[in-house]
Amino acid sequence: MADRSYEDLLSEITLLREENRFLKEGIKQGERIRKKITSLIDQLKYAKGEIEILARERTQILNSLEEMLFVVTPEGEIQITNSRCLALGGIEAEADLVGKMIGEWVIEEERNSLASFADFRLLIEQRKAEELRGYYRTKSGERIPILITGTEVLNGDGSPRAYVISARDVRDSKIMRTLRNSQSQLIKTAKLASLGELSAGIAHELNNPLMFVVGYNNRIKSALAKDDLPAREKILRYTEQIDEGADRMKTIIQSFLDFARQTETKREQMDVNSVIEKSINLVKEQLRLRSIRIKTELSNHPLLVMGEKVPLEQVMINFLTNARDAFSDIGDDIMKTVVVRTKEDDNRVMIEIEDNGVGIPSEIQDRMFDPFFTTKEPGKGTGLGMSITHKIIEDHGGKILLKSAPGEGARFTVVLPKPDVCDGGE
């Protein structure tokens, strides 16, 4: 009997030692987890700071455009302006322009005003409102010579929703540069606009693994606080799950920062599949939040092109967000799908972006790549995205093909030459 009591005591001591060892090990693991979470929080704070810096830079770029921009209703009432309009007009606040008629400020040379906006609308719709000479009337009454262009923003049924009027001060010959000669600035502006738009989706995507990490960390804390510790395997499984969540957050943050920091425009050989995957990684949460499935059918081997990484990533993001918007008027009764595929022939690499959205009418297809042309509501699009996309692909020696019809979705095909073709090789 005494021997059994001694054995029981020895067994209890051994068990206590084992529990003490598990407890120390758990505390160490908890400290490692705490440091990892602290590091992730620091990264999130840094990423937030980067987004705020980029947002300020984006605002500065948009407000430093040399062109005056007016968004007006079909009747000619001003809805939106930019800071250039205020500066040239000696106007203190946008509210002093918004709600006024465009004809009070912009004067066509051959008429005394644009008060008869219906005539100007007709010129825009006939695509004849290109480089009309006129004047911008300032608050003090001065008349500044300008060149006026205009484009229409359409409703889904093709009727005009608004008009975008661009006016350039031509007093200084240095300001005679066109938007196409400012491509690098426009690409940067589009990139910053994309970052601002993507940041909300990325923040939402980070929230899931962060809650995952916090949840499992709380389980470990709870387990360590109890006398009856869970099995070692269970604790290790929790920590593995935390590691997975942490790695996911690191990947998301790194993808965002990589895209945000890239400023070089050096041409080099690159795999288009890699460009596509990085772009999808930035946009996929936006698509998921709108119940849009993205499917990839990429070549199983690298498809090399000679190009600039930043602009080509911007091209893919523009196409993917354009496909996203194609579902804005579609309910949840169909499976919304975007398919991205790559293929090649002897001399070319092809990238296809296909959606089963509302499709694009032929009259809109003709103007798809015109600067400032957009079918979105005022304030929801600059009309520059597809124009910049077209220019970037042209500069890479490629072209864009479009196949679409109303109700049948759309398929954009980007065709790029292979490196030996770019170099003039056989």
Short mmCIF file of C-alpha atoms in Angstrom, two decimals:
data_model
loop_
_atom_site.label_atom_id
_atom_site.label_comp_id
_atom_site.label_asym_id
_atom_site.label_seq_id
_atom_site.Cartn_x
_atom_site.Cartn_y
_atom_site.Cartn_z
CA MET A 1 0.00 0.00 0.00
CA ALA A 2 2.86 2.33 0.94
CA ASP A 3 4.65 1.49 -2.30
CA ARG A 4 1.57 2.44 -4.32
CA SER A 5 1.28 5.78 -2.51
CA TYR A 6 4.91 6.54 -3.28
CA GLU A 7 4.37 5.62 -6.94
CA ASP A 8 1.26 7.79 -7.06
CA LEU A 9 3.21 10.69 -5.57
CA LEU A 10 6.07 10.18 -8.01
CA SER A 11 3.62 10.02 -10.92
CA GLU A 12 1.92 13.22 -9.74
CA ILE A 13 5.29 15.00 -9.47
CA THR A 14 6.23 13.84 -12.97
CA LEU A 15 2.87 15.05 -14.31
CA LEU A 16 3.33 18.43 -12.63
CA ARG A 17 6.80 18.75 -14.11
CA GLU A 18 5.44 17.90 -17.55
CA GLU A 19 2.62 20.42 -17.16
CA ASN A 20 5.14 23.02 -15.99
CA ARG A 21 7.27 22.33 -19.08
CA PHE A 22 4.22 22.69 -21.34
CA LEU A 23 3.30 25.92 -19.56
CA LYS A 24 6.78 27.42 -20.09
CA GLU A 25 6.74 26.30 -23.71
CA GLY A 26 3.29 27.81 -24.18
CA ILE A 27 4.41 31.12 -22.66
CA LYS A 28 7.39 31.24 -25.02
CA GLN A 29 5.13 30.45 -27.96
CA GLY A 30 2.69 33.13 -26.82
CA GLU A 31 5.51 35.67 -26.67
CA ARG A 32 6.60 34.77 -30.21
CA ILE A 33 3.00 35.17 -31.38
CA ARG A 34 2.72 38.52 -29.58
CA LYS A 35 5.86 39.78 -31.34
CA LYS A 36 4.57 38.56 -34.70
CA ILE A 37 1.21 40.29 -34.19
CA THR A 38 2.99 43.48 -33.08
CA SER A 39 5.13 43.33 -36.21
CA LEU A 40 2.04 42.87 -38.38
CA ILE A 41 0.30 45.81 -36.71
CA ASP A 42 3.39 47.95 -37.38
CA GLN A 43 3.29 46.88 -41.03
CA LEU A 44 -0.40 47.75 -41.24
CA LYS A 45 0.29 51.19 -39.76
CA TYR A 46 3.09 51.68 -42.26
CA ALA A 47 0.84 50.61 -45.15
CA LYS A 48 -1.86 53.00 -43.93
CA GLY A 49 0.70 55.81 -43.89
CA GLU A 50 1.78 54.92 -47.43
CA ILE A 51 -1.84 55.03 -48.61
CA GLU A 52 -2.34 58.46 -47.02
CA ILE A 53 0.83 59.78 -48.67
CA LEU A 54 -0.24 58.40 -52.04
CA ALA A 55 -3.72 59.88 -51.64
CA ARG A 56 -2.24 63.32 -51.00
CA GLU A 57 0.08 62.93 -53.96
CA ARG A 58 -2.83 61.87 -56.15
CA THR A 59 -4.77 65.00 -55.16
CA GLN A 60 -1.76 67.18 -55.91
CA ILE A 61 -1.31 65.62 -59.35
CA LEU A 62 -4.97 65.99 -60.30
CA ASN A 63 -5.02 69.59 -59.12
CA SER A 64 -1.85 70.42 -61.05
CA LEU A 65 -3.27 69.41 -64.44
CA GLU A 66 -2.83 72.23 -66.93
CA GLU A 67 -6.30 71.71 -68.40
CA MET A 68 -9.44 73.15 -66.87
CA LEU A 69 -12.12 70.47 -66.54
CA PHE A 70 -15.86 71.03 -66.24
CA VAL A 71 -18.44 68.27 -65.83
CA VAL A 72 -21.83 69.67 -66.84
CA THR A 73 -25.39 68.38 -67.13
CA PRO A 74 -27.04 67.93 -70.55
CA GLU A 75 -28.52 71.39 -69.99
CA GLY A 76 -25.09 72.95 -69.39
CA GLU A 77 -25.15 73.33 -65.59
CA ILE A 78 -21.70 72.93 -63.99
CA GLN A 79 -21.47 70.00 -61.56
CA ILE A 80 -17.72 69.45 -61.05
CA THR A 81 -14.59 71.53 -61.70
CA ASN A 82 -10.89 71.22 -60.90
CA SER A 83 -8.52 73.63 -59.16
CA ARG A 84 -7.20 74.94 -62.49
CA CYS A 85 -10.64 76.45 -63.17
CA LEU A 86 -10.51 78.25 -59.83
CA ALA A 87 -6.93 79.48 -60.21
CA LEU A 88 -7.34 80.89 -63.73
CA GLY A 89 -10.71 82.41 -62.94
CA GLY A 90 -9.63 84.09 -59.70
CA ILE A 91 -12.36 82.10 -57.96
CA GLU A 92 -12.03 81.18 -54.28
CA ALA A 93 -14.27 78.11 -53.98
CA GLU A 94 -15.71 75.44 -56.25
CA ALA A 95 -19.14 76.35 -54.89
CA ASP A 96 -18.88 79.64 -56.80
CA LEU A 97 -18.89 77.67 -60.07
CA VAL A 98 -21.04 74.63 -59.28
CA GLY A 99 -24.66 75.20 -60.19
CA LYS A 100 -23.87 77.97 -62.67
CA MET A 101 -24.31 77.60 -66.42
CA ILE A 102 -21.17 76.84 -68.42
CA GLY A 103 -21.99 79.69 -70.81
CA GLU A 104 -21.41 82.21 -68.02
CA TRP A 105 -17.72 81.29 -67.94
CA VAL A 106 -16.71 79.59 -71.19
CA ILE A 107 -17.19 81.64 -74.36
CA GLU A 108 -16.90 80.21 -77.86
CA GLU A 109 -14.94 82.48 -80.21
CA GLU A 110 -17.57 82.59 -82.95
CA ARG A 111 -20.37 83.27 -80.47
CA ASN A 112 -20.60 85.47 -77.43
CA SER A 113 -21.09 82.52 -75.09
CA LEU A 114 -21.87 78.84 -74.76
CA ALA A 115 -25.30 79.78 -73.44
CA SER A 116 -26.79 77.98 -76.43
CA PHE A 117 -25.39 74.74 -75.06
CA ALA A 118 -27.56 72.62 -77.35
CA ASP A 119 -25.42 73.71 -80.32
CA PHE A 120 -22.23 72.75 -78.51
CA ARG A 121 -23.77 69.42 -77.50
CA LEU A 122 -24.45 68.71 -81.16
CA LEU A 123 -20.80 69.39 -82.01
CA ILE A 124 -19.70 67.00 -79.26
CA GLU A 125 -22.06 64.26 -80.40
CA GLN A 126 -20.85 64.67 -83.98
CA ARG A 127 -17.27 64.58 -82.66
CA LYS A 128 -16.59 68.01 -84.11
CA ALA A 129 -15.94 69.75 -80.78
CA GLU A 130 -12.18 69.33 -81.10
CA GLU A 131 -9.95 72.31 -80.43
CA LEU A 132 -12.66 74.97 -80.64
CA ARG A 133 -11.19 78.37 -79.92
CA GLY A 134 -12.75 80.45 -77.22
CA TYR A 135 -12.27 82.38 -73.99
CA TYR A 136 -12.56 81.76 -70.28
CA ARG A 137 -14.19 84.65 -68.47
CA THR A 138 -12.57 85.29 -65.09
CA LYS A 139 -14.26 86.69 -62.01
CA SER A 140 -12.73 90.11 -62.77
CA GLY A 141 -14.08 90.05 -66.33
CA GLU A 142 -10.79 89.25 -68.09
CA ARG A 143 -11.04 86.95 -71.12
CA ILE A 144 -8.35 84.25 -71.29
CA PRO A 145 -7.86 82.60 -74.72
CA ILE A 146 -8.47 78.85 -74.54
CA LEU A 147 -8.90 75.75 -76.69
CA ILE A 148 -12.10 73.84 -75.89
CA THR A 149 -12.84 70.14 -76.33
CA GLY A 150 -15.76 68.09 -75.13
CA THR A 151 -16.94 64.54 -74.72
CA GLU A 152 -20.21 63.00 -73.59
CA VAL A 153 -20.89 60.63 -70.70
CA LEU A 154 -23.66 58.19 -71.59
CA ASN A 155 -26.33 56.37 -69.64
CA GLY A 156 -26.71 52.65 -70.11
CA ASP A 157 -29.34 53.26 -72.79
CA GLY A 158 -27.00 55.52 -74.76
CA SER A 159 -28.63 58.81 -73.79
CA PRO A 160 -26.36 61.63 -72.55
CA ARG A 161 -25.89 61.79 -68.78
CA ALA A 162 -23.31 64.57 -68.69
CA TYR A 163 -20.56 66.26 -70.69
CA VAL A 164 -16.90 66.70 -69.84
CA ILE A 165 -15.48 69.95 -71.19
CA SER A 166 -11.72 70.45 -71.24
CA ALA A 167 -10.25 73.91 -71.77
CA ARG A 168 -6.58 74.83 -72.11
CA ASP A 169 -4.97 78.20 -71.58
CA VAL A 170 -3.05 78.97 -74.79
CA ARG A 171 -1.34 82.19 -73.70
CA ASP A 172 1.89 80.29 -73.06
CA SER A 173 3.13 77.98 -75.83
CA LYS A 174 4.58 75.63 -73.20
CA ILE A 175 1.04 74.75 -72.19
CA MET A 176 0.21 73.50 -75.69
CA ARG A 177 1.21 69.97 -74.75
CA THR A 178 -1.60 67.46 -75.15
CA LEU A 179 -2.63 64.64 -72.83
CA ARG A 180 -0.89 62.11 -75.06
CA ASN A 181 2.42 63.92 -74.58
CA SER A 182 1.90 63.67 -70.82
CA GLN A 183 1.58 59.88 -70.74
CA SER A 184 3.94 59.27 -67.84
CA GLN A 185 2.02 61.72 -65.64
CA LEU A 186 -1.30 60.21 -66.66
CA ILE A 187 -0.06 56.69 -65.92
CA LYS A 188 1.04 57.84 -62.48
CA THR A 189 -2.31 59.54 -61.92
CA ALA A 190 -4.17 56.40 -62.99
CA LYS A 191 -1.95 54.30 -60.75
CA LEU A 192 -2.64 56.52 -57.75
CA ALA A 193 -6.35 56.45 -58.53
CA SER A 194 -6.18 52.65 -58.63
CA LEU A 195 -4.36 52.55 -55.29
CA GLY A 196 -7.04 54.65 -53.68
CA GLU A 197 -9.76 52.44 -55.10
CA LEU A 198 -7.94 49.21 -54.23
CA SER A 199 -7.13 50.22 -50.65
CA ALA A 200 -10.70 49.65 -49.42
CA GLY A 201 -10.77 46.11 -50.79
CA ILE A 202 -7.30 45.37 -49.41
CA ALA A 203 -8.28 46.64 -45.96
CA HIS A 204 -11.31 44.33 -46.05
CA GLU A 205 -9.16 41.41 -47.19
CA LEU A 206 -6.66 42.02 -44.37
CA ASN A 207 -9.46 41.99 -41.82
CA ASN A 208 -10.24 38.29 -42.36
CA PRO A 209 -6.77 36.83 -41.61
CA LEU A 210 -6.29 39.39 -38.81
CA MET A 211 -9.47 38.20 -37.07
CA PHE A 212 -8.26 34.66 -37.72
CA VAL A 213 -4.93 35.39 -35.97
CA VAL A 214 -6.57 37.17 -33.04
CA GLY A 215 -9.10 34.37 -32.59
CA TYR A 216 -6.53 31.59 -32.42
CA ASN A 217 -4.28 33.68 -30.19
CA ASN A 218 -7.17 34.07 -27.73
CA ARG A 219 -7.71 30.31 -27.78
CA ILE A 220 -4.07 29.74 -26.83
CA LYS A 221 -4.29 32.34 -24.04
CA SER A 222 -7.43 30.67 -22.73
CA ALA A 223 -5.82 27.24 -22.86
CA LEU A 224 -2.68 28.41 -21.05
CA ALA A 225 -4.78 29.98 -18.27
CA LYS A 226 -6.40 26.64 -17.43
CA ASP A 227 -4.88 23.88 -15.30
CA ASP A 228 -5.91 21.20 -17.78
CA LEU A 229 -3.81 22.27 -20.76
CA PRO A 230 -4.78 20.94 -24.18
CA ALA A 231 -2.55 18.48 -25.90
CA ARG A 232 0.71 19.78 -27.38
CA GLU A 233 -0.56 18.92 -30.86
CA LYS A 234 -3.57 21.18 -30.42
CA ILE A 235 -1.44 24.18 -29.40
CA LEU A 236 0.91 23.57 -32.30
CA ARG A 237 -2.07 23.40 -34.66
CA TYR A 238 -3.28 26.77 -33.39
CA THR A 239 0.15 28.32 -33.96
CA GLU A 240 0.31 26.85 -37.48
CA GLN A 241 -3.07 28.43 -38.26
CA ILE A 242 -1.76 31.76 -36.93
CA ASP A 243 1.34 31.44 -39.11
CA GLU A 244 -0.87 30.87 -42.17
CA GLY A 245 -2.94 33.96 -41.38
CA ALA A 246 0.17 36.04 -40.78
CA ASP A 247 1.74 34.90 -44.04
CA ARG A 248 -1.46 35.78 -45.89
CA MET A 249 -1.43 39.31 -44.46
CA LYS A 250 2.24 39.70 -45.33
CA THR A 251 1.55 38.66 -48.94
CA ILE A 252 -1.35 41.11 -49.27
CA ILE A 253 0.61 44.02 -47.81
CA GLN A 254 3.71 43.25 -49.87
CA SER A 255 1.72 43.05 -53.13
CA PHE A 256 0.15 46.43 -52.41
CA LEU A 257 3.46 48.08 -51.46
CA ASP A 258 5.27 46.61 -54.47
CA PHE A 259 2.70 48.14 -56.81
CA ALA A 260 2.69 51.44 -54.90
CA ARG A 261 6.47 51.89 -54.87
CA GLN A 262 7.26 50.99 -58.47
CA THR A 263 8.31 54.12 -60.33
CA GLU A 264 10.91 52.94 -62.84
CA THR A 265 9.98 52.51 -66.48
CA LYS A 266 12.92 50.39 -67.63
CA ARG A 267 12.08 47.90 -70.36
CA GLU A 268 13.00 44.31 -69.66
CA GLN A 269 11.90 40.79 -70.45
CA MET A 270 9.06 39.68 -68.22
CA ASP A 271 6.53 36.89 -67.90
CA VAL A 272 3.00 38.17 -68.58
CA ASN A 273 1.60 35.39 -66.38
CA SER A 274 3.45 36.90 -63.40
CA VAL A 275 2.13 40.40 -64.22
CA ILE A 276 -1.42 39.01 -64.40
CA GLU A 277 -1.15 37.11 -61.11
CA LYS A 278 0.14 40.17 -59.23
CA SER A 279 -2.61 42.36 -60.68
CA ILE A 280 -5.31 39.82 -59.79
CA ASN A 281 -3.95 39.62 -56.25
CA LEU A 282 -4.66 43.34 -55.86
CA VAL A 283 -8.15 43.32 -57.40
CA LYS A 284 -9.64 39.95 -56.43
CA GLU A 285 -11.11 41.13 -53.10
CA GLN A 286 -13.06 43.86 -54.92
CA LEU A 287 -14.44 41.22 -57.26
CA ARG A 288 -15.28 38.83 -54.42
CA LEU A 289 -17.16 41.54 -52.52
CA ARG A 290 -19.38 41.96 -55.60
CA SER A 291 -19.90 38.20 -55.95
CA ILE A 292 -17.74 38.09 -59.09
CA ARG A 293 -15.72 34.94 -59.65
CA ILE A 294 -12.32 35.30 -61.32
CA LYS A 295 -10.96 32.34 -63.25
CA THR A 296 -7.49 32.04 -64.78
CA GLU A 297 -6.46 29.88 -67.71
CA LEU A 298 -2.79 30.80 -67.93
CA SER A 299 -0.15 29.11 -70.03
CA ASN A 300 1.72 26.44 -68.07
CA HIS A 301 5.06 27.96 -69.07
CA PRO A 302 6.35 31.57 -68.99
CA LEU A 303 5.20 33.84 -71.82
CA LEU A 304 7.91 36.46 -72.25
CA VAL A 305 7.45 39.97 -73.62
CA MET A 306 9.69 43.03 -73.62
CA GLY A 307 7.96 45.66 -71.57
CA GLU A 308 7.67 48.01 -68.61
CA LYS A 309 6.33 46.34 -65.50
CA VAL A 310 4.44 49.25 -63.91
CA PRO A 311 2.43 50.27 -67.02
CA LEU A 312 1.55 46.64 -67.88
CA GLU A 313 0.30 46.01 -64.34
CA GLN A 314 -1.78 49.19 -64.66
CA VAL A 315 -3.21 47.85 -67.94
CA MET A 316 -4.33 44.62 -66.24
CA ILE A 317 -5.85 46.48 -63.29
CA ASN A 318 -7.74 48.76 -65.70
CA PHE A 319 -9.15 45.77 -67.59
CA LEU A 320 -10.13 43.93 -64.40
CA THR A 321 -11.86 46.95 -62.85
CA ASN A 322 -13.57 47.61 -66.18
CA ALA A 323 -14.85 44.01 -66.15
CA ARG A 324 -15.97 44.49 -62.55
CA ASP A 325 -18.05 47.52 -63.55
CA ALA A 326 -19.65 45.52 -66.39
CA PHE A 327 -21.71 43.72 -63.73
CA SER A 328 -23.03 46.86 -62.00
CA ASP A 329 -26.52 46.46 -63.53
CA ILE A 330 -26.69 42.66 -63.22
CA GLY A 331 -28.45 40.89 -60.36
CA ASP A 332 -27.26 37.87 -58.42
CA ASP A 333 -29.33 35.40 -60.43
CA ILE A 334 -26.39 34.61 -62.73
CA MET A 335 -22.85 33.49 -61.97
CA LYS A 336 -20.77 36.62 -62.59
CA THR A 337 -17.46 35.49 -64.02
CA VAL A 338 -14.28 37.09 -65.33
CA VAL A 339 -11.88 34.81 -67.18
CA VAL A 340 -8.25 35.74 -67.83
CA ARG A 341 -6.31 33.50 -70.19
CA THR A 342 -2.96 33.63 -71.95
CA LYS A 343 -1.74 31.93 -75.11
CA GLU A 344 0.81 32.41 -77.87
CA ASP A 345 1.69 31.78 -81.47
CA ASP A 346 5.07 31.99 -83.23
CA ASN A 347 5.51 35.74 -82.88
CA ARG A 348 2.89 36.97 -80.43
CA VAL A 349 1.63 36.66 -76.87
CA MET A 350 -2.12 37.08 -76.31
CA ILE A 351 -3.92 38.04 -73.10
CA GLU A 352 -7.71 37.66 -73.06
CA ILE A 353 -9.96 39.24 -70.45
CA GLU A 354 -13.53 38.00 -70.86
CA ASP A 355 -16.64 38.66 -68.80
CA ASN A 356 -20.29 37.65 -69.02
CA GLY A 357 -21.53 41.14 -68.14
CA VAL A 358 -23.93 43.47 -69.94
CA GLY A 359 -21.81 43.78 -73.08
CA ILE A 360 -20.84 46.92 -74.99
CA PRO A 361 -22.99 48.49 -77.76
CA SER A 362 -21.21 49.07 -81.08
CA GLU A 363 -21.54 52.87 -80.83
CA ILE A 364 -19.68 52.83 -77.52
CA GLN A 365 -17.04 50.41 -78.83
CA ASP A 366 -16.09 53.01 -81.44
CA ARG A 367 -15.19 55.47 -78.69
CA MET A 368 -13.96 53.04 -76.05
CA PHE A 369 -10.39 54.34 -76.10
CA ASP A 370 -11.10 58.06 -76.57
CA PRO A 371 -9.68 60.30 -73.81
CA PHE A 372 -12.31 61.35 -71.23
CA PHE A 373 -14.95 59.08 -72.73
CA THR A 374 -16.84 57.26 -70.00
CA THR A 375 -20.31 55.84 -69.42
CA LYS A 376 -19.98 56.13 -65.64
CA GLU A 377 -21.78 58.68 -63.52
CA PRO A 378 -20.00 62.03 -62.99
CA GLY A 379 -17.42 61.73 -60.24
CA LYS A 380 -17.07 57.95 -60.65
CA GLY A 381 -14.61 57.88 -63.51
CA THR A 382 -12.22 60.18 -65.36
CA GLY A 383 -12.60 58.52 -68.76
CA LEU A 384 -8.81 58.15 -68.91
CA GLY A 385 -8.39 54.49 -67.90
CA MET A 386 -9.01 52.80 -71.25
CA SER A 387 -7.33 55.63 -73.17
CA ILE A 388 -4.16 55.18 -71.11
CA THR A 389 -4.45 51.39 -71.52
CA HIS A 390 -4.62 51.74 -75.31
CA LYS A 391 -1.63 54.10 -75.36
CA ILE A 392 0.50 51.79 -73.17
CA ILE A 393 -0.18 48.76 -75.39
CA GLU A 394 0.57 50.81 -78.52
CA ASP A 395 3.89 51.88 -76.99
CA HIS A 396 4.71 48.20 -76.43
CA GLY A 397 4.18 47.49 -80.13
CA GLY A 398 0.88 45.74 -79.46
CA LYS A 399 -2.82 46.20 -80.09
CA ILE A 400 -6.16 45.62 -78.38
CA LEU A 401 -9.03 43.71 -79.98
CA LEU A 402 -12.59 43.88 -78.68
CA LYS A 403 -15.46 41.50 -79.28
CA SER A 404 -18.77 42.29 -77.61
CA ALA A 405 -22.49 42.72 -78.05
CA PRO A 406 -25.23 43.90 -75.68
CA GLY A 407 -26.23 41.09 -73.34
CA GLU A 408 -23.37 38.84 -74.47
CA GLY A 409 -20.47 40.05 -72.32
CA ALA A 410 -17.17 41.34 -73.65
CA ARG A 411 -13.77 39.93 -74.55
CA PHE A 412 -10.70 42.13 -74.78
CA THR A 413 -7.61 40.60 -76.38
CA VAL A 414 -4.23 42.23 -75.81
CA VAL A 415 -1.72 41.20 -78.48
CA LEU A 416 1.98 41.79 -77.71
CA PRO A 417 5.05 40.89 -79.77
CA LYS A 418 7.57 38.40 -78.41
CA PRO A 419 11.01 39.79 -77.45
CA ASP A 420 12.77 38.58 -80.62
CA VAL A 421 10.12 40.38 -82.70
CA CYS A 422 10.57 43.57 -80.63
CA ASP A 423 14.33 43.39 -81.26
CA GLY A 424 13.85 42.81 -84.96
CA GLY A 425 15.20 39.26 -84.79
CA GLU A 426 14.21 36.42 -87.00
#
